[in-house]
Each structure stands twice: as structure tokens, then as C-alpha cells.
Amino acid sequence: MKRAYLIASITIGLSTSLVVNAEDKVNEKSLEVIEVVGQANHSQGLSVKDSTVDGPFGDNIALKEIARSITPISSELIEQLNITSLQDVLAISPNTYSASGFGAPSLPTIRGQLGELFQDGTRRQAGNNGFGVPLSFNSVQSIDVVKGAPPVLFGSSQRNGGFVNLHSKTAATDESTGRLALSAGQWDQYSAQIDYSTPIVKDKSGFRISAEHVDNGSYYDYAALKSDSIFTAFRLFPDDKTSWDVNFEFYQVEFTDNAGINRPTQALIDDGLYITGQGVQSNGSTVPAAGSLVSPTGQVKIDRSTVLTDPDNLNEATTYLFHSIYKRELSSKTSFKNITYYQHLEREEIAQNSFVEIIDGADSAQNRSELTYQWDNEQQTIFAFDVRYNKVKGFSQFTTEADSPIDLTGPLSNRRIPLTAEQQARLVELKPGVFVSPGAQYDIDNDGNGDFNLSDTTDSSSWQTGFAIQHDSDWTDSLHTTIGYRVDFYNVEASDPIAPQGQVSVSDSINETLHSGQISVGYALSTDFTVYGTGSYNEATSNSMAGGTALGSDNLISAQNFATENTLAEFGLKYAPTSNNWYADGALFSQRRSLRNRDGSNTGIRTEGFETQVFYDAYPLWLSAGYSYIKARYDNSASSQDSAQVADAFDNSRPDIINGTSIGAPNYTLFSPSNAQVQGIPEQAFSVNGNYSINDEWQAGFSGLYTSSYPLDFLGTVTIRDQYTLNVNTSYAFTPTTKLRLDINNVTNQKNWRPVFEGGYFGATLVFPELPINAQLTFSHTF
């Protein structure tokens, strides 16, 4: 960005000798740029080396100049890796192994914790602790995966492991372009997308529309996904100093909450053996409930497609989003940028196992203005003013769920949880037959105890007003520093939207101030090597579904919701040579952050580790590899699980199958503060991707992921062993504009597993079986 302002100041005709000297330097740099462009003729657009990053740290910043571990993913790389979900995105970036997110991940997992999801620099509505609405990539042009908490320009948020910033497609103003893509895969998985862009006034304005329809069956029983997305974009260049991009997306989806397979014993992980027998309550009922106990009736080989789903479940969501990005060069030293975002979300899930989550309406709006001032050739300051509004009305009920007692090999009735009259009395009827928790606690019988089950039900709104400043300095040709500070003022109100009959709705409000800061130093050892160090401190929030705030059992907004302190120390080396086609970087990091628990409390987690990525891109070959090591420990903090261990679900009547403890499950367990290993996270992971052009028409590629063994539950009673996945692909271009591609995933048909939920809460209860070998055929035509 600083170079852009320098070039602008030269071109308006200043004629002092100082400017002349500066112009000579710019011309020299311009020659270097021309040289890089010449090399790019051999590039397939699949390397990150020449990438620039817009948004988090300023605009148009070269990757090697950013003091953070980042993986930019271009549109070419999205196509090459066949990216259609967040888990696909994270497969190429080190330290991004994630849980399945109940089969529909809506948030990234970075460095062992949930991260944020941004689009065009503003935080999107996403899931409740990873479980939310699947993400459509119909609107996405490119992606940046950034490690560590969002920087001061993006502001205080909820999740701090890292973030993914999606860059929306933009309209063409030079020539008309279009692309049609059709795909078909196993288990009746079909999709179609058409994307067309055209100038309105050549070089002045343009329009783009992209439509996508997905109709996917599933390998898993009673599972499917159907969605429609319509995306439109408008671009305007009123003059040579101004640009304005506006886009809008409408997205509707029906999908399945896939909880995987319950009773994850070591025999299930290693040999696919499942313990049969329906759990029984103390009163003799076989309806799944807390404390149910299973008397094992046998052990059978379970089909991995047999998962905790139900054909009568309802699960759908509708959302629409609006983004506006306005940029104006006010003078040779000053520029202005304004980003506006609005999103409306509705969601309804009513499951037969008594789980309910209904977002009756969630509205988020944000406006951030950034003023950039170039003091001189070496000093630049960005001033930002940010306002964000979030309002959520939603209803939730998860207090009567019970997964461990269910025998998946039995009839569907085994999985269903009709509520008893006593259970219904502790809930509120939202509509006929649908019961949810109230949004506050009430003591109706005046015995001093609350008479209701609480979950995430809320009618809440929040205003977040932030002021940020970031100053960049070039002290020498080699030494660069950045320092930033931000303060956010929160005003939050929450009330009960569905108080029990005869009760007065309870409400509360709170005002909090959160601070964040960052400092980084970069030093160019040579034109090829740059070393950096960065530190970050961030105060963040804990929220419930759709970013809302729920009242606690004391009918107050907990100050704990605003007490998640996060720190980062990172040191790295980046290699971006001008003389060859390699790129590599590596980073050592220590990161402390808070993880929101299901009960609304926060658990401290400290991670330390190393990550590295390498890219090579020169026709006919492209390669990338990533390696990560992470040591994730609880930071002398408590942790909790749905059950202490899987053995608690069983009695000891069949010690030949399992030594049951006869405690019964689920049995919510709080573990004492410790420095134990965080469950559900592999310490080591290695990924590799490649593509080779056999000739101008025919290409072949592959991708692979290896993860080391890790404990599935807190006590380490069950371990997911070392495992790997290998995918292969090939494509043939019949013409320069028409191509057919075949992907074969998990080509060696490994029987791999993943955690179901982030944070390990269901580690002793559920585990997700990954897909077996499968194929997909994609036809694409550009015009």
C-alpha cells in the first residue's frame, strides 16, 4: 500500500529532486515487477509466493511482508483442490485439523481451537461452537487462512485460534466471461453452477451473477444436503481514484445433523466392533436419558454408514448477505475505505432425539471506515472506526439429549426421545409438540430452586463500537515494524423471549470495554529471506447461537462472557526467492486462548508448536507440502465432557466385551484444573498436494493427509491411531475452454475417524466415521 501512495504522488507531477530520486527507485521496482510477471508465464497460479493480502493488515500487502503465518488460496488453487467445504480449505494449511462439526462444519479449526469466519473483512454469522449452517462457496473468489487472533483492524470477536477471510467474487469491467460447472458423484451427489460477468460500461462498471444448486445424497443413513445460492456483484470505477464493489447472496439449505457413531470404544476404532444393547433408565424405561445403563448383549461389526441420524428430523436454514466495499484516494497521501455488511439468518432444527434449535431471526450489521495517511515514504498510519450490531431471537433445547444409551443396530425407535410430562414441565411449549428451554430461570414453587432446564434460548442484542489505530514503519530498507491498538465498547441486552405462563420475562444488560493490541517486527535478511516476530493480546467474548447472549441461571448476563483473554507470540522465517519458483515459510508459536464450554464458562488452553509450508509452481509441475506440530494443553484449567468415559455407559455383566463402571451415561463430568493434553487434536500432521501436466490437455494430481495418533476423550481411554487419506485426480481438456475432471477420494479406502465436536465435549460419547473410497466427475466450460 505504501508503494501505491508513493507512485501516486510521483504521477501527479511533483518535480523536486527528492521526488525525482524517489521516481528512479520506483522505476527500478517497476522493472522488478515486470520481471516477476515474466516468470509468472510459467506459473499455474497455484503458488502463494506472489500473493498479496487485502484486509487484515492493510491492503495489497505482499505475503512475505506480513508478520503472521498465512496461506492465501487463489481461485486457481480452489479449483485445483476441488474446495467445496471448510474442511477442504483447511487441508492445505498447516495446523488446521478439525472435527466434523456434526457433518456440516461452519467454522474453521486453527491451532487446536475454533477460529472465526470473515468475508470481505467482516465477521459472518456462523455456527454455535462449530455447529451451524453449511457454507456455500458460490460467492467465493479467493481465501486467506490466517493463524492467531484477528488483528486490531478486524477487532474483538469470539474465536481466536485463527480465521479464514473469504474474498467475494467481483464483476469484470474489461470483457465478458462465464463458466459452467456440472458435477456428479457417488451416493447421488449432484451440483451445478453457472457464473457470468460482463461490463456495463467498459472499464467503468460491470455486473456478475453466479447461481449454484446442490442436491446431494449421502453415504450415511438418512442424510442429505440440498441447497441453492444466488450471488450477484456490481463494480464501479467512477474515476481513476475511486472503486466501489457491492455484492449480495441469497442461500437456502436443507441438511443433516450427523452425530456419527456412539459408544466409541477402542474396539470400534480399531476393528469396527460395536457393543449392542439398549440403555435402561432406573425406572425401567428404554427411552434414552441421562444415567441410562447398558447391559451389553453382544458385539457386532457395524456398517460405518449407520450413524445417529433420523429420517424425520427437520433441519433447514435461510440466509442472505450484503457487502459493500468503497475505496477512494483522497490525495497523494490519504486514502479512505468503507466496508458495510448485513446478514439475516433463520434456522430451524427439530430432531427426534429432543434436540431443538430455532433461530427465529438473527440480524448482523457492521460498518467500518478506515483512513490511511502516508506521512512520508517510511511512515504510514491507519485509523479505523467500527460499529457492529447483532440481534438474535432464538430457542434452544438440548438438556434431554442422550446418545450413549442408544443401540444404533436396533430400530429407529431406539433413537427417539419423547418427552415425559415431568420433562415437559421443565420446558416451555413453543408450538404444538415442540418444547424449548425458557431464556431464564424461574422458581414457581418457591422452594429456592429453579424449576426449568436452561440452554441457549435468548432474545438479545449487542452494539460493539471500536476504535483502532495501526502504524507501519520502514526504518531501513530491511527493517519494518507494525504496532496497533484497539478498544471496543460493548453494550449488550438480553431477555427471555418465552417466559413460562404466569411469569414475567426476565432481562438484563451489561456494558463492557475490551482491549486488544499487536506489535510485529520484520527484517529482510536478503531479497529472498525475511524473518519476523509478532505479539498479540486480545480480549474476546463468549456467545451462544448466532452470536447472541444468553442469561445465566442467575438471570444475569455473565461478565465471564467478556473475560476471554488471548495471547500470541510467533516467530517465523519466509523464503520468497525472485530467482526460482519456490516458496517456503515456517513459524514457531505459543498461543494461549480461551475455549467456551457448553455451560458458558471458559477454559484456558495453551498451545505451542511449529508449522511450515512449501510451494513449488512452474509448468508442468505444482507441489505443496505442509507440516505441523502442536502441543495443546489445558492451562491449569478445568474441562468437561458429556460423560467421563465410554465405559460409564455399561454395566460389568460382560467383562469379555467391556469392563463397565455401572455409572450410567450421559453423566456430565467436570474435570479438575489440570495441564492435561487437549483431546481430539493430533500432535503432528503432514499434508501434500501435487499436479503434473502430462501435456497441454491432460493433467494428473494427488493430495494426501497424515495425522498422528491422539486421545479421543479427556482420560485417554480411547485413541484414534495414526491415519492417512490419499486422493487422486485427473483432468482432460477437450478444448482450451472445456474440461472433464475425475476425483477419487480416499483411494486406499482407509477407515478413518474424526471427533464429532470441537473442544472434546463428546469425546467419550461420539466419533465420526470418514467417507470410504468415492469418486466425483466434474465437467466445466468457460465462455
PDB file of N, CA and C in Angstrom, residues 234-266:
ATOM      1  N   PHE A 234     -21.676  -6.107  -8.288  1.00  0.00           N
ATOM      2  CA  PHE A 234     -21.596  -4.905  -9.126  1.00  0.00           C
ATOM      3  C   PHE A 234     -20.288  -4.197  -8.814  1.00  0.00           C
ATOM      4  N   ARG A 235     -19.602  -3.736  -9.845  1.00  0.00           N
ATOM      5  CA  ARG A 235     -18.346  -2.990  -9.669  1.00  0.00           C
ATOM      6  C   ARG A 235     -18.433  -1.683 -10.439  1.00  0.00           C
ATOM      7  N   LEU A 236     -17.945  -0.620  -9.799  1.00  0.00           N
ATOM      8  CA  LEU A 236     -17.989   0.708 -10.421  1.00  0.00           C
ATOM      9  C   LEU A 236     -16.677   1.432 -10.187  1.00  0.00           C
ATOM     10  N   PHE A 237     -16.124   1.991 -11.257  1.00  0.00           N
ATOM     11  CA  PHE A 237     -14.977   2.891 -11.194  1.00  0.00           C
ATOM     12  C   PHE A 237     -15.444   4.273 -11.643  1.00  0.00           C
ATOM     13  N   PRO A 238     -15.944   5.127 -10.731  1.00  0.00           N
ATOM     14  CA  PRO A 238     -16.436   6.445 -11.145  1.00  0.00           C
ATOM     15  C   PRO A 238     -15.340   7.310 -11.750  1.00  0.00           C
ATOM     16  N   ASP A 239     -14.099   7.130 -11.249  1.00  0.00           N
ATOM     17  CA  ASP A 239     -12.941   7.847 -11.777  1.00  0.00           C
ATOM     18  C   ASP A 239     -11.719   7.015 -11.460  1.00  0.00           C
ATOM     19  N   ASP A 240     -10.545   7.552 -11.762  1.00  0.00           N
ATOM     20  CA  ASP A 240      -9.327   6.762 -11.593  1.00  0.00           C
ATOM     21  C   ASP A 240      -8.858   6.708 -10.136  1.00  0.00           C
ATOM     22  N   LYS A 241      -9.599   7.318  -9.216  1.00  0.00           N
ATOM     23  CA  LYS A 241      -9.220   7.308  -7.810  1.00  0.00           C
ATOM     24  C   LYS A 241     -10.233   6.587  -6.925  1.00  0.00           C
ATOM     25  N   THR A 242     -11.291   6.071  -7.522  1.00  0.00           N
ATOM     26  CA  THR A 242     -12.393   5.525  -6.733  1.00  0.00           C
ATOM     27  C   THR A 242     -12.833   4.172  -7.267  1.00  0.00           C
ATOM     28  N   SER A 243     -13.141   3.259  -6.354  1.00  0.00           N
ATOM     29  CA  SER A 243     -13.746   1.976  -6.723  1.00  0.00           C
ATOM     30  C   SER A 243     -14.839   1.646  -5.724  1.00  0.00           C
ATOM     31  N   TRP A 244     -15.860   0.952  -6.219  1.00  0.00           N
ATOM     32  CA  TRP A 244     -16.975   0.548  -5.356  1.00  0.00           C
ATOM     33  C   TRP A 244     -17.437  -0.838  -5.789  1.00  0.00           C
ATOM     34  N   ASP A 245     -17.359  -1.795  -4.859  1.00  0.00           N
ATOM     35  CA  ASP A 245     -17.821  -3.159  -5.094  1.00  0.00           C
ATOM     36  C   ASP A 245     -18.982  -3.468  -4.159  1.00  0.00           C
ATOM     37  N   VAL A 246     -20.058  -3.955  -4.749  1.00  0.00           N
ATOM     38  CA  VAL A 246     -21.248  -4.322  -3.994  1.00  0.00           C
ATOM     39  C   VAL A 246     -21.632  -5.750  -4.377  1.00  0.00           C
ATOM     40  N   ASN A 247     -21.974  -6.572  -3.379  1.00  0.00           N
ATOM     41  CA  ASN A 247     -22.436  -7.920  -3.708  1.00  0.00           C
ATOM     42  C   ASN A 247     -23.542  -8.357  -2.761  1.00  0.00           C
ATOM     43  N   PHE A 248     -24.324  -9.312  -3.219  1.00  0.00           N
ATOM     44  CA  PHE A 248     -25.467  -9.823  -2.458  1.00  0.00           C
ATOM     45  C   PHE A 248     -25.578 -11.320  -2.720  1.00  0.00           C
ATOM     46  N   GLU A 249     -25.814 -12.089  -1.653  1.00  0.00           N
ATOM     47  CA  GLU A 249     -26.010 -13.533  -1.792  1.00  0.00           C
ATOM     48  C   GLU A 249     -27.245 -13.971  -1.022  1.00  0.00           C
ATOM     49  N   PHE A 250     -28.038 -14.816  -1.665  1.00  0.00           N
ATOM     50  CA  PHE A 250     -29.158 -15.497  -1.017  1.00  0.00           C
ATOM     51  C   PHE A 250     -28.836 -16.984  -0.995  1.00  0.00           C
ATOM     52  N   TYR A 251     -28.967 -17.600   0.173  1.00  0.00           N
ATOM     53  CA  TYR A 251     -28.576 -19.003   0.332  1.00  0.00           C
ATOM     54  C   TYR A 251     -29.624 -19.721   1.172  1.00  0.00           C
ATOM     55  N   GLN A 252     -30.082 -20.861   0.666  1.00  0.00           N
ATOM     56  CA  GLN A 252     -31.065 -21.680   1.354  1.00  0.00           C
ATOM     57  C   GLN A 252     -30.573 -23.118   1.350  1.00  0.00           C
ATOM     58  N   VAL A 253     -30.661 -23.795   2.493  1.00  0.00           N
ATOM     59  CA  VAL A 253     -30.098 -25.132   2.591  1.00  0.00           C
ATOM     60  C   VAL A 253     -30.931 -26.000   3.519  1.00  0.00           C
ATOM     61  N   GLU A 254     -31.075 -27.269   3.141  1.00  0.00           N
ATOM     62  CA  GLU A 254     -31.606 -28.317   3.999  1.00  0.00           C
ATOM     63  C   GLU A 254     -30.478 -29.323   4.198  1.00  0.00           C
ATOM     64  N   PHE A 255     -30.179 -29.653   5.437  1.00  0.00           N
ATOM     65  CA  PHE A 255     -29.029 -30.512   5.688  1.00  0.00           C
ATOM     66  C   PHE A 255     -29.270 -31.387   6.900  1.00  0.00           C
ATOM     67  N   THR A 256     -28.332 -32.294   7.132  1.00  0.00           N
ATOM     68  CA  THR A 256     -28.496 -33.294   8.191  1.00  0.00           C
ATOM     69  C   THR A 256     -27.513 -33.049   9.323  1.00  0.00           C
ATOM     70  N   ASP A 257     -28.024 -33.098  10.524  1.00  0.00           N
ATOM     71  CA  ASP A 257     -27.201 -33.107  11.733  1.00  0.00           C
ATOM     72  C   ASP A 257     -26.709 -34.542  11.922  1.00  0.00           C
ATOM     73  N   ASN A 258     -25.441 -34.776  11.624  1.00  0.00           N
ATOM     74  CA  ASN A 258     -24.874 -36.123  11.634  1.00  0.00           C
ATOM     75  C   ASN A 258     -23.948 -36.267  12.834  1.00  0.00           C
ATOM     76  N   ALA A 259     -24.404 -36.988  13.840  1.00  0.00           N
ATOM     77  CA  ALA A 259     -23.642 -37.138  15.083  1.00  0.00           C
ATOM     78  C   ALA A 259     -22.675 -38.317  15.056  1.00  0.00           C
ATOM     79  N   GLY A 260     -22.538 -38.992  13.922  1.00  0.00           N
ATOM     80  CA  GLY A 260     -21.593 -40.096  13.833  1.00  0.00           C
ATOM     81  C   GLY A 260     -22.079 -41.334  14.565  1.00  0.00           C
ATOM     82  N   ILE A 261     -21.140 -42.110  15.077  1.00  0.00           N
ATOM     83  CA  ILE A 261     -21.440 -43.368  15.768  1.00  0.00           C
ATOM     84  C   ILE A 261     -21.181 -43.180  17.259  1.00  0.00           C
ATOM     85  N   ASN A 262     -22.109 -43.639  18.073  1.00  0.00           N
ATOM     86  CA  ASN A 262     -21.928 -43.516  19.520  1.00  0.00           C
ATOM     87  C   ASN A 262     -21.149 -44.712  20.068  1.00  0.00           C
ATOM     88  N   ARG A 263     -20.866 -44.675  21.362  1.00  0.00           N
ATOM     89  CA  ARG A 263     -20.131 -45.736  22.070  1.00  0.00           C
ATOM     90  C   ARG A 263     -18.755 -45.985  21.446  1.00  0.00           C
ATOM     91  N   PRO A 264     -17.909 -44.966  21.365  1.00  0.00           N
ATOM     92  CA  PRO A 264     -16.611 -45.115  20.702  1.00  0.00           C
ATOM     93  C   PRO A 264     -15.590 -45.835  21.580  1.00  0.00           C
ATOM     94  N   THR A 265     -15.628 -47.151  21.585  1.00  0.00           N
ATOM     95  CA  THR A 265     -14.623 -47.949  22.279  1.00  0.00           C
ATOM     96  C   THR A 265     -13.396 -48.107  21.381  1.00  0.00           C
ATOM     97  N   GLN A 266     -12.314 -48.612  21.966  1.00  0.00           N
ATOM     98  CA  GLN A 266     -11.120 -48.853  21.161  1.00  0.00           C
ATOM     99  C   GLN A 266     -11.386 -49.938  20.119  1.00  0.00           C
TER     100      GLN A 266
END
